[in-house]
XYZ file of C-alpha atoms in Angstrom:
681
model
C 77.012 78.362 106.944
C 74.368 81.021 108.613
C 71.768 82.836 106.184
C 73.723 86.260 106.172
C 77.429 85.106 105.038
C 77.797 84.682 101.564
C 78.810 81.716 99.843
C 82.677 80.934 98.889
C 81.829 81.077 95.418
C 79.794 84.570 95.467
C 83.159 86.055 97.741
C 85.427 84.512 95.023
C 83.826 86.079 92.458
C 82.972 89.306 93.943
C 86.967 89.674 94.484
C 87.715 88.499 90.810
C 85.130 91.540 89.588
C 86.823 93.664 91.722
C 90.079 93.026 90.800
C 89.109 93.620 86.912
C 87.785 96.992 88.743
C 91.471 97.915 89.532
C 92.951 96.352 86.338
C 90.343 98.929 84.965
C 90.767 101.757 86.786
C 94.510 101.735 85.961
C 94.299 101.459 82.221
C 92.098 104.353 82.481
C 94.619 106.283 84.898
C 97.896 105.069 82.478
C 95.428 106.528 79.466
C 94.412 109.859 81.401
C 98.113 110.460 82.412
C 99.592 109.810 79.076
C 96.775 111.633 76.761
C 97.365 114.728 79.289
C 101.442 114.793 78.907
C 100.618 114.873 75.048
C 98.528 117.629 74.990
C 99.819 119.729 76.899
C 103.551 118.833 75.088
C 101.163 119.550 72.021
C 100.570 123.575 73.582
C 104.337 124.017 73.929
C 106.276 122.140 71.662
C 106.951 124.443 68.797
C 108.320 126.870 71.609
C 110.274 124.390 72.832
C 111.931 123.456 69.415
C 112.555 127.296 68.582
C 114.325 127.924 72.121
C 116.593 124.480 71.677
C 117.349 125.428 67.582
C 116.757 121.832 66.229
C 114.570 120.563 64.080
C 110.916 118.753 64.421
C 111.657 115.094 65.097
C 107.999 114.620 63.974
C 105.010 113.851 65.393
C 105.403 110.693 66.801
C 108.035 111.449 68.661
C 106.520 115.292 70.224
C 103.925 113.485 71.337
C 104.591 109.896 71.890
C 108.119 110.907 74.081
C 105.386 112.484 76.788
C 103.113 110.022 76.404
C 105.012 107.083 76.966
C 107.255 109.163 79.715
C 104.049 110.079 82.064
C 103.610 106.054 81.458
C 106.858 105.311 82.665
C 106.193 108.248 85.270
C 102.747 106.500 86.737
C 104.463 102.905 86.604
C 107.839 103.657 89.157
C 105.113 105.194 91.391
C 103.041 101.838 91.074
C 105.976 100.077 91.608
C 107.019 101.804 94.504
C 103.811 102.284 96.038
C 102.742 98.433 95.998
C 105.978 98.200 97.178
C 105.428 100.217 100.552
C 102.450 98.574 101.083
C 104.106 95.098 101.443
C 107.024 96.721 103.145
C 104.966 98.960 106.103
C 101.510 98.630 104.976
C 100.226 94.954 105.087
C 102.135 92.538 108.605
C 103.681 89.425 107.529
C 103.475 86.205 108.516
C 104.181 84.897 111.517
C 106.651 82.679 109.516
C 108.322 85.456 108.106
C 106.628 85.343 104.732
C 104.534 88.207 103.213
C 100.935 87.447 104.037
C 98.291 87.116 100.868
C 97.944 91.077 100.232
C 101.957 91.637 100.649
C 102.211 88.216 98.069
C 100.087 90.282 95.973
C 101.380 93.862 96.164
C 104.712 92.331 95.721
C 103.509 90.390 92.521
C 101.601 93.639 90.856
C 105.261 95.329 91.481
C 107.042 92.947 89.221
C 104.291 93.750 86.317
C 103.989 97.568 87.114
C 108.143 96.958 87.545
C 107.934 95.702 84.415
C 106.076 98.173 81.847
C 108.421 100.100 83.420
C 111.220 98.944 82.075
C 109.496 98.295 78.475
C 108.461 102.336 78.917
C 112.263 103.197 79.176
C 113.222 100.846 76.678
C 110.774 102.987 74.336
C 112.419 106.344 75.478
C 115.478 105.922 75.219
C 115.418 105.940 70.641
C 112.436 109.141 71.199
C 114.767 110.479 72.946
C 117.329 110.335 71.116
C 115.329 111.349 67.643
C 114.117 114.337 70.747
C 117.533 116.018 70.880
C 118.960 115.406 67.416
C 115.298 116.276 65.525
C 116.127 113.286 63.306
C 112.636 110.910 63.011
C 112.432 108.188 65.395
C 113.023 105.460 61.925
C 116.027 107.603 61.534
C 117.535 106.955 64.774
C 116.615 103.255 65.305
C 119.980 102.090 63.288
C 121.062 99.557 66.356
C 125.279 101.081 66.313
C 124.155 104.724 65.936
C 121.816 104.258 68.070
C 123.806 102.727 70.748
C 126.800 105.534 69.787
C 123.790 108.818 70.190
C 122.613 106.857 73.892
C 126.484 107.574 74.959
C 126.848 110.918 73.714
C 123.408 111.592 75.724
C 122.599 112.580 79.099
C 119.011 111.880 79.399
C 118.780 108.511 77.016
C 121.623 107.073 79.061
C 120.076 107.856 82.096
C 116.583 105.538 80.584
C 119.248 103.265 79.653
C 120.050 102.197 83.070
C 116.912 102.579 83.999
C 115.573 99.617 82.167
C 118.623 97.632 83.657
C 117.491 98.816 87.804
C 113.242 98.438 86.773
C 114.444 94.864 85.495
C 116.447 94.278 88.369
C 113.348 95.185 90.371
C 110.911 92.947 88.572
C 113.225 89.548 89.018
C 113.514 90.864 92.485
C 109.843 91.485 93.561
C 109.055 87.059 91.447
C 112.160 85.880 93.613
C 111.234 87.818 96.959
C 108.995 85.804 99.628
C 109.979 86.475 102.682
C 109.121 89.944 104.362
C 113.016 91.019 105.412
C 113.926 91.191 101.180
C 110.935 94.051 101.286
C 112.790 96.843 102.627
C 115.867 96.138 100.280
C 113.373 95.790 97.520
C 111.371 99.302 97.789
C 114.898 100.867 97.973
C 115.813 99.775 95.573
C 112.443 100.681 93.211
C 113.384 103.931 94.320
C 116.966 104.154 93.313
C 115.316 103.130 89.907
C 114.437 106.331 90.365
C 117.671 108.553 90.802
C 118.938 108.411 87.350
C 116.032 110.641 85.835
C 115.545 112.647 88.569
C 119.749 113.624 88.332
C 119.760 114.639 84.412
C 117.469 116.304 82.743
C 117.255 120.542 83.141
C 117.360 120.515 86.903
C 120.781 119.115 86.432
C 122.269 122.193 84.406
C 122.036 125.443 84.527
C 121.320 128.556 87.646
C 121.017 126.497 91.114
C 120.793 123.569 89.603
C 121.861 122.120 93.562
C 118.609 123.615 94.260
C 116.584 122.164 91.516
C 117.793 118.911 91.498
C 118.022 118.546 95.069
C 114.298 119.838 95.452
C 113.314 117.106 92.518
C 114.297 114.288 93.780
C 112.288 115.187 97.132
C 109.509 115.530 94.641
C 109.717 113.050 92.468
C 110.028 109.775 95.041
C 106.923 112.142 97.684
C 105.040 111.690 94.203
C 105.551 108.020 94.027
C 104.935 107.316 97.347
C 101.829 108.839 97.804
C 100.415 107.796 94.373
C 101.829 104.122 94.503
C 100.607 104.091 97.781
C 97.531 104.817 97.082
C 96.740 102.657 94.442
C 98.383 99.952 96.596
C 95.809 100.396 99.162
C 92.651 101.363 96.671
C 93.616 97.743 95.408
C 93.844 95.884 98.688
C 90.522 97.658 99.691
C 88.834 95.956 96.149
C 90.181 92.875 97.191
C 89.117 92.400 100.392
C 92.275 92.409 101.753
C 92.698 91.775 105.603
C 94.130 94.905 107.867
C 92.780 97.256 105.830
C 92.113 99.727 108.280
C 96.239 99.240 109.475
C 97.195 99.813 106.338
C 94.424 102.570 105.538
C 95.709 104.417 109.245
C 99.627 103.584 108.207
C 99.401 104.754 105.349
C 97.395 108.382 106.242
C 100.526 109.644 107.476
C 102.933 108.423 105.327
C 100.494 110.277 102.392
C 100.462 113.368 104.746
C 104.162 113.792 105.113
C 104.215 112.527 101.204
C 101.932 116.211 100.755
C 104.168 118.429 103.118
C 107.382 117.998 101.315
C 105.676 117.604 97.744
C 104.073 121.388 97.706
C 108.005 122.633 99.959
C 109.914 121.029 96.833
C 106.943 121.869 94.289
C 108.001 125.813 95.273
C 111.365 125.552 95.932
C 111.397 123.827 92.658
C 109.182 126.716 90.739
C 111.321 129.537 91.814
C 114.237 128.252 90.352
C 112.581 128.365 87.263
C 111.064 131.598 88.252
C 112.789 133.794 90.216
C 111.252 136.023 93.247
C 110.052 139.329 91.190
C 108.396 141.689 89.548
C 107.769 139.558 86.746
C 106.694 136.349 89.158
C 102.738 137.911 88.736
C 102.538 138.717 85.195
C 105.318 135.077 84.074
C 102.117 133.543 86.023
C 98.812 134.681 84.494
C 100.656 135.289 80.743
C 103.306 132.435 79.818
C 102.404 128.342 79.434
C 105.383 127.305 81.458
C 103.141 129.785 84.418
C 99.365 128.458 83.552
C 101.041 125.147 83.451
C 102.042 125.998 87.001
C 99.373 127.035 88.294
C 97.301 124.144 87.342
C 99.574 121.362 88.906
C 99.592 123.517 92.224
C 95.210 123.285 92.055
C 95.371 120.194 91.372
C 97.674 119.805 94.557
C 94.915 121.550 96.715
C 92.254 119.281 95.267
C 94.258 116.533 96.207
C 95.443 117.984 99.860
C 91.298 118.462 100.546
C 90.346 114.340 99.230
C 92.516 113.321 101.799
C 91.631 115.047 104.325
C 87.874 114.281 103.602
C 88.893 110.882 103.060
C 91.300 110.721 106.910
C 87.832 112.184 108.731
C 84.914 110.100 106.862
C 86.789 106.989 106.121
C 89.271 105.749 108.746
C 86.637 106.673 111.331
C 84.407 103.835 109.088
C 86.642 101.251 109.114
C 87.545 101.637 112.580
C 84.300 101.844 113.281
C 83.549 98.531 111.303
C 86.331 97.249 109.254
C 84.195 95.715 106.591
C 82.578 99.394 106.161
C 85.580 100.314 102.681
C 82.948 102.311 100.464
C 84.237 105.655 101.358
C 87.728 104.832 101.458
C 87.019 103.264 97.740
C 85.115 105.846 96.606
C 87.333 108.736 97.634
C 90.510 107.037 96.786
C 89.407 106.158 93.097
C 88.649 110.014 92.315
C 92.211 110.645 93.816
C 94.033 108.585 91.428
C 91.945 109.384 88.412
C 93.856 113.236 89.754
C 96.786 112.054 89.949
C 97.201 110.218 87.269
C 95.694 113.778 85.401
C 98.536 115.701 87.144
C 101.268 113.219 85.935
C 100.867 113.415 83.168
C 100.101 117.337 84.009
C 104.198 117.316 85.274
C 105.616 115.621 82.433
C 104.356 118.509 80.113
C 105.643 120.994 82.964
C 109.125 119.515 82.671
C 108.823 119.937 78.568
C 107.688 123.398 78.513
C 110.448 125.649 78.681
C 110.413 128.360 81.600
C 110.996 132.199 81.164
C 113.525 133.483 79.793
C 116.128 134.492 82.828
C 116.506 138.297 82.914
C 120.347 137.881 83.597
C 123.146 135.862 82.041
C 124.621 133.805 84.364
C 128.453 133.247 85.213
C 130.316 130.330 84.332
C 131.323 128.790 88.176
C 126.837 129.745 87.944
C 126.465 127.030 84.983
C 128.661 124.724 86.956
C 127.449 125.008 90.606
C 124.383 126.427 90.543
C 125.791 129.478 92.400
C 128.203 132.051 92.692
C 130.586 132.498 95.135
C 131.278 135.997 96.476
C 135.424 135.070 96.749
C 138.267 133.620 98.288
C 136.396 131.118 101.566
C 137.647 133.345 104.784
C 136.398 132.489 108.063
C 133.759 134.781 108.053
C 132.179 133.549 104.834
C 132.696 129.680 105.993
C 130.850 131.008 109.045
C 128.013 132.724 107.657
C 127.968 132.209 103.688
C 124.966 129.585 104.079
C 123.281 127.972 100.932
C 120.744 125.201 103.064
C 121.248 121.287 101.321
C 117.587 119.974 101.022
C 118.906 116.617 101.303
C 121.055 116.313 104.133
C 120.622 119.706 105.571
C 116.876 119.085 106.361
C 118.077 115.711 107.088
C 120.123 116.763 109.907
C 117.660 118.539 111.159
C 114.868 115.901 111.038
C 117.289 113.566 112.630
C 117.629 116.094 115.877
C 114.174 116.816 116.105
C 113.071 112.795 115.809
C 115.682 112.408 118.678
C 114.388 114.890 120.625
C 111.143 113.542 120.431
C 112.447 110.226 121.504
C 114.225 111.663 125.001
C 110.935 113.477 126.044
C 108.711 110.598 125.161
C 111.125 108.065 127.370
C 111.360 110.753 130.312
C 108.131 112.065 130.552
C 107.516 108.137 131.544
C 109.306 108.403 134.078
C 112.353 106.730 132.248
C 116.375 107.999 132.059
C 118.059 108.743 129.405
C 122.403 110.058 129.548
C 122.958 113.484 128.669
C 125.816 112.508 126.781
C 123.786 110.395 124.615
C 121.789 112.906 124.070
C 124.646 115.689 123.017
C 126.802 113.401 121.463
C 124.094 113.027 118.371
C 122.539 116.844 118.654
C 126.200 117.711 118.171
C 126.564 114.686 115.454
C 123.235 116.530 113.428
C 124.454 119.924 113.445
C 128.507 119.315 112.582
C 126.204 117.788 109.338
C 123.915 120.255 108.640
C 127.143 122.992 109.232
C 129.403 120.894 106.622
C 126.936 121.111 103.832
C 125.030 123.599 104.145
C 127.640 126.535 105.579
C 130.610 127.858 104.074
C 132.083 124.426 104.286
C 129.369 122.877 101.799
C 129.174 125.998 99.747
C 132.734 125.994 98.841
C 133.135 121.922 98.555
C 132.230 122.225 95.488
C 134.707 124.654 94.435
C 138.192 124.034 95.789
C 139.430 120.092 96.724
C 140.735 121.954 100.299
C 136.809 122.270 101.538
C 135.900 119.101 100.084
C 138.619 117.664 101.428
C 137.814 119.084 104.928
C 133.920 118.094 105.041
C 134.892 114.916 103.988
C 136.882 114.232 106.664
C 133.905 115.857 108.467
C 130.824 113.483 107.182
C 133.390 110.126 107.998
C 135.087 110.419 110.840
C 133.678 113.708 113.183
C 129.611 113.304 112.103
C 129.678 109.463 112.558
C 131.942 108.766 116.202
C 129.507 111.350 117.453
C 126.397 109.689 116.076
C 127.619 106.222 117.151
C 127.707 107.218 120.728
C 124.087 108.917 120.855
C 122.788 105.554 120.131
C 119.509 106.044 118.469
C 118.727 102.452 117.562
C 118.861 101.704 121.480
C 116.652 104.931 122.097
C 114.302 103.825 119.526
C 113.881 100.325 120.651
C 113.276 101.659 124.317
C 110.196 104.579 122.920
C 108.470 102.649 120.164
C 105.913 100.495 121.637
C 106.166 96.594 121.618
C 103.514 95.121 119.285
C 102.646 92.339 121.159
C 100.356 90.175 119.256
C 99.461 93.140 116.998
C 100.525 93.169 113.806
C 104.766 94.365 113.144
C 105.249 97.870 113.652
C 108.177 100.075 113.701
C 109.882 98.414 116.622
C 110.044 94.964 115.258
C 110.616 96.469 111.792
C 114.020 97.653 113.517
C 114.402 94.658 115.208
C 115.037 93.026 111.703
C 116.775 95.323 110.331
C 119.576 94.996 112.563
C 119.867 91.224 113.158
C 118.622 90.456 108.864
C 121.723 89.326 107.101
C 122.471 91.395 105.405
C 123.800 93.676 108.412
C 125.435 90.633 110.095
C 127.122 90.279 106.934
C 127.920 94.477 107.099
C 128.702 94.884 110.676
C 131.465 92.209 110.190
C 135.038 93.422 111.553
C 136.326 92.563 107.938
C 133.722 93.933 105.990
C 133.355 97.473 107.786
C 136.656 98.327 107.624
C 137.309 97.404 104.059
C 134.206 99.863 102.757
C 135.467 102.488 104.698
C 139.262 102.540 104.186
C 138.721 101.221 101.016
C 135.958 104.174 99.484
C 139.296 106.812 99.742
C 141.507 104.416 96.994
C 139.013 103.953 94.663
C 137.193 107.395 94.804
C 140.536 109.153 95.286
C 142.924 107.541 93.717
C 141.214 105.570 91.393
C 139.930 107.836 89.193
C 136.126 108.031 90.115
C 136.963 112.235 91.624
C 138.694 113.316 88.524
C 136.501 112.226 86.042
C 132.986 113.134 88.221
C 133.790 116.073 89.693
C 130.967 118.370 87.698
C 128.799 115.498 88.834
C 126.286 117.460 91.316
C 124.504 113.658 91.472
C 128.274 112.220 92.772
C 128.524 115.135 95.644
C 125.493 113.771 96.199
C 126.738 109.966 96.309
C 130.147 110.872 97.807
C 128.898 112.416 100.858
C 126.008 109.891 101.326
C 128.749 107.381 100.920
C 130.970 109.965 103.497
C 128.328 109.385 106.393
C 127.078 105.094 105.523
C 130.633 104.227 105.452
C 132.201 105.830 108.754
C 129.069 105.406 110.559
C 129.335 101.580 109.551
C 132.829 101.033 111.002
C 132.201 103.575 113.881
C 128.788 102.076 114.826
C 130.890 98.743 114.990
C 134.243 100.122 116.942
C 132.386 102.249 119.750
C 128.844 102.137 118.724
C 126.644 101.300 121.797
C 123.764 100.091 119.951
C 123.455 95.976 119.873
C 124.504 94.651 116.767
C 124.180 91.269 114.197
C 127.109 90.073 116.121
C 129.495 90.079 118.906
C 132.823 91.945 119.376
C 135.254 91.398 121.085
C 137.456 95.042 122.770
C 140.730 93.910 121.050
C 138.632 93.624 117.938
C 137.415 96.988 118.246
C 140.889 97.918 118.559
C 142.727 96.095 116.287
C 139.841 97.964 113.738
C 141.070 101.238 114.330
C 144.371 100.743 114.554
C 144.612 98.703 111.134
C 142.810 101.903 109.574
C 145.772 104.199 110.569
C 148.549 103.305 108.615
C 145.877 102.985 105.300
C 144.923 106.853 106.800
C 148.518 108.022 106.838
C 149.041 106.403 103.487
C 145.942 108.353 101.156
C 147.567 111.170 103.247
C 150.994 111.699 102.126
C 150.437 109.828 98.703
C 147.631 112.620 97.812
C 150.487 115.214 98.743
C 153.006 113.862 96.665
C 150.670 113.743 93.626
C 152.229 116.311 91.198
C 149.191 116.504 89.105
C 145.769 118.159 90.323
C 142.481 115.989 90.899
C 139.397 117.002 89.073
C 142.055 119.742 87.848
C 139.998 120.138 84.272
C 136.889 121.767 85.416
C 138.432 123.231 88.812
C 140.235 126.277 85.645
C 136.402 126.106 83.876
C 135.629 127.838 87.134
C 138.038 130.591 86.023
C 138.188 131.158 90.105
C 141.027 134.101 89.949
C 141.931 133.821 93.352
C 141.804 129.883 93.310
C 144.994 129.567 91.159
C 147.845 127.341 92.431
C 145.088 124.439 92.059
C 148.537 121.981 93.117
C 148.791 124.016 96.362
C 144.907 124.056 97.659
C 144.679 119.887 96.508
C 147.866 119.915 98.861
C 146.286 121.427 102.115
C 143.327 118.862 101.147
C 145.974 116.447 101.636
C 147.164 117.536 104.116
C 143.613 117.739 106.070
C 142.993 114.250 105.674
C 146.703 113.074 106.387
C 146.046 114.909 110.257
C 142.669 115.108 110.731
C 142.704 110.829 111.394
C 144.387 111.504 114.764
C 141.163 113.206 116.079
C 138.998 110.331 115.516
C 141.785 107.981 116.755
C 141.588 110.036 119.769
C 137.823 110.270 120.354
C 137.463 106.650 119.638
C 140.182 105.692 122.336
C 138.741 107.973 124.704
C 135.053 106.104 123.998
C 136.770 102.438 124.491
C 137.983 102.929 127.704
C 134.730 104.768 128.971
C 132.821 101.860 127.291
C 135.806 98.986 129.535
C 135.418 100.695 132.325
C 131.956 100.792 132.541
C 131.655 96.675 131.706
C 134.090 95.766 134.173
C 131.566 97.953 136.490
C 128.776 96.349 135.544
C 130.490 93.178 135.817
C 131.133 93.737 139.596
C 128.187 94.872 140.471
C 126.541 91.881 139.064
C 128.968 89.551 140.018
C 128.492 92.177 143.875
C 124.516 90.881 143.244
C 125.594 86.860 143.168
C 126.994 86.885 146.303
C 124.525 88.346 148.313
C 122.199 86.330 146.964
C 123.874 83.408 148.062
C 126.438 84.271 150.637
C 129.320 84.203 148.962
C 128.781 80.379 147.694
C 131.013 81.209 145.066
C 134.120 82.924 146.805
C 133.543 79.713 149.756
C 133.509 77.101 146.863
C 136.610 79.409 145.781
C 138.466 79.016 149.234
C 137.381 75.637 149.520
C 139.023 74.391 146.574
C 142.191 75.653 147.564
C 141.867 74.568 151.078
C 141.161 71.000 149.708
C 144.606 71.479 147.341
C 146.292 73.054 150.186
C 145.471 70.024 152.293
C 146.796 67.809 149.621
C 150.284 68.782 148.823
C 150.565 68.515 153.330
C 149.867 65.643 153.139
C 151.714 64.825 150.203
C 155.077 66.514 151.924
C 154.635 64.147 155.157
């Protein structure tokens, strides 16, 4: 050992001290978040109780609920960020197991998920107490509490969060291979959805915009905050590849900052419309002042992130051991983040300024008004942008075009037909979710069914023909001997056991077909037709199940298992009778699916609900023929090209060996003919 090297015992002691420092910083951040949330709520608690017309539940609920909620939100962010780190910010070992840094991050995620579950469990009775106005001690009877949870949506959401968070915590304890990390990361984000889809963002005017923007807001916030905590913990422990982690997180944080800013503005404008009162309310109302404070905190965090990118990243690039700039900036940022999280909780419990007009029934139920029946002009031009699927369509189109341009810039060709198919799929996705189709879809069964058919059959076919995975594999650089990157992640996603299971012809067909029957004939649609969250999940299911089915049948991308052409044809023709029977069954029904909801909208021009349902059923029955034609044409073209490629390979082989195979074939038949002649003699 040279004199300049520190002994292992000293290094272990330093790592232990740094680990203890991170634990203290995390505890301090949690305390700051809880205190800020309680103090902010104290500014408007009396006003909120007066507006809601409920009794004061006592200080334990008034101040305890926001404090525990802030801890729950911070724990959720730390869970998501730790799994983000283990998935994308640190490379796994060559054996496929997570490395030391990833292992520590996954164990931290498990611990944070347990804290998250405990906070969610505490918030169940606190929410019941807050909603009913009863002191916390009066709602702790198990039977009464369970009945109350079934009647209070937010309390039920916290109960669901407890279950999901425990599943994530257990999964993090069991998983050691990297291929499970993306699934755990997705599960942790999914665990945030019950709360994001309930509360005062999911009700009242423009709740579609409020809910969609809140989903983008909270997920981006969790990724940014939690990822920063994870990078800081890795830096304090002297983990490997810190420069790589910091660079990757820097790009993620930049995207998260932009999404948080835009979604925050949209969510704020829903509660404080852009009118002549906006300036006055921002300065003179408690809600407005808190909103300005949160915007100022976000601006400060953006500046700190920029300074860190300017100083810490170059320092790490020059010397991987130079971590102090990163640690200093990140330490300040996490404390500001913690205070901002508490501020966000307080803002969410502060009543916004009273609206100037009373919303209509339609506006309360679906989030906006409808000008009249769906004419052609309204379908084409009466748009209401969908923040989730509309944004997704634009992002997918832009990324694809960037990939094609990079491919062609280096002199490689890419078929124009694939580009046309992909962009057409993105355009139809945008039109279906954001045009008059998307606007009228929640209010009319016929329009909903038309959108369903487009999202499950037309859009997936075009996207599958676009070959996005093939394009990405050709554009993204290979990692070589360095840490795996996006190209390697994509290959793992395509060839892992989950993909092999989902792309089995039987599994893909069952998922595609069973969704129709379970959703409409199984009672799901009739029960949740009034839920914006249910419509989001329905659209997502339509897209994923359709894309999975057609990706197997006509997709040009590499697949985890080979599928014979006859099997593909069998999948297509095997699904036709089920679609036809589904459409005929709907047309023969005498009860209106979701009739209680459609009648409650009181749309005078949509008076014959059963006739509207039959129109939608006819669309479901007839639309199955369109994808059949497209799929058959695509299969014929693919088979023809496959035969041409086989013929070219055969010709090239013949040129290389002077047609030795044909000569051997002819010699065999000549020998057989000679033997036959000898036998006849």
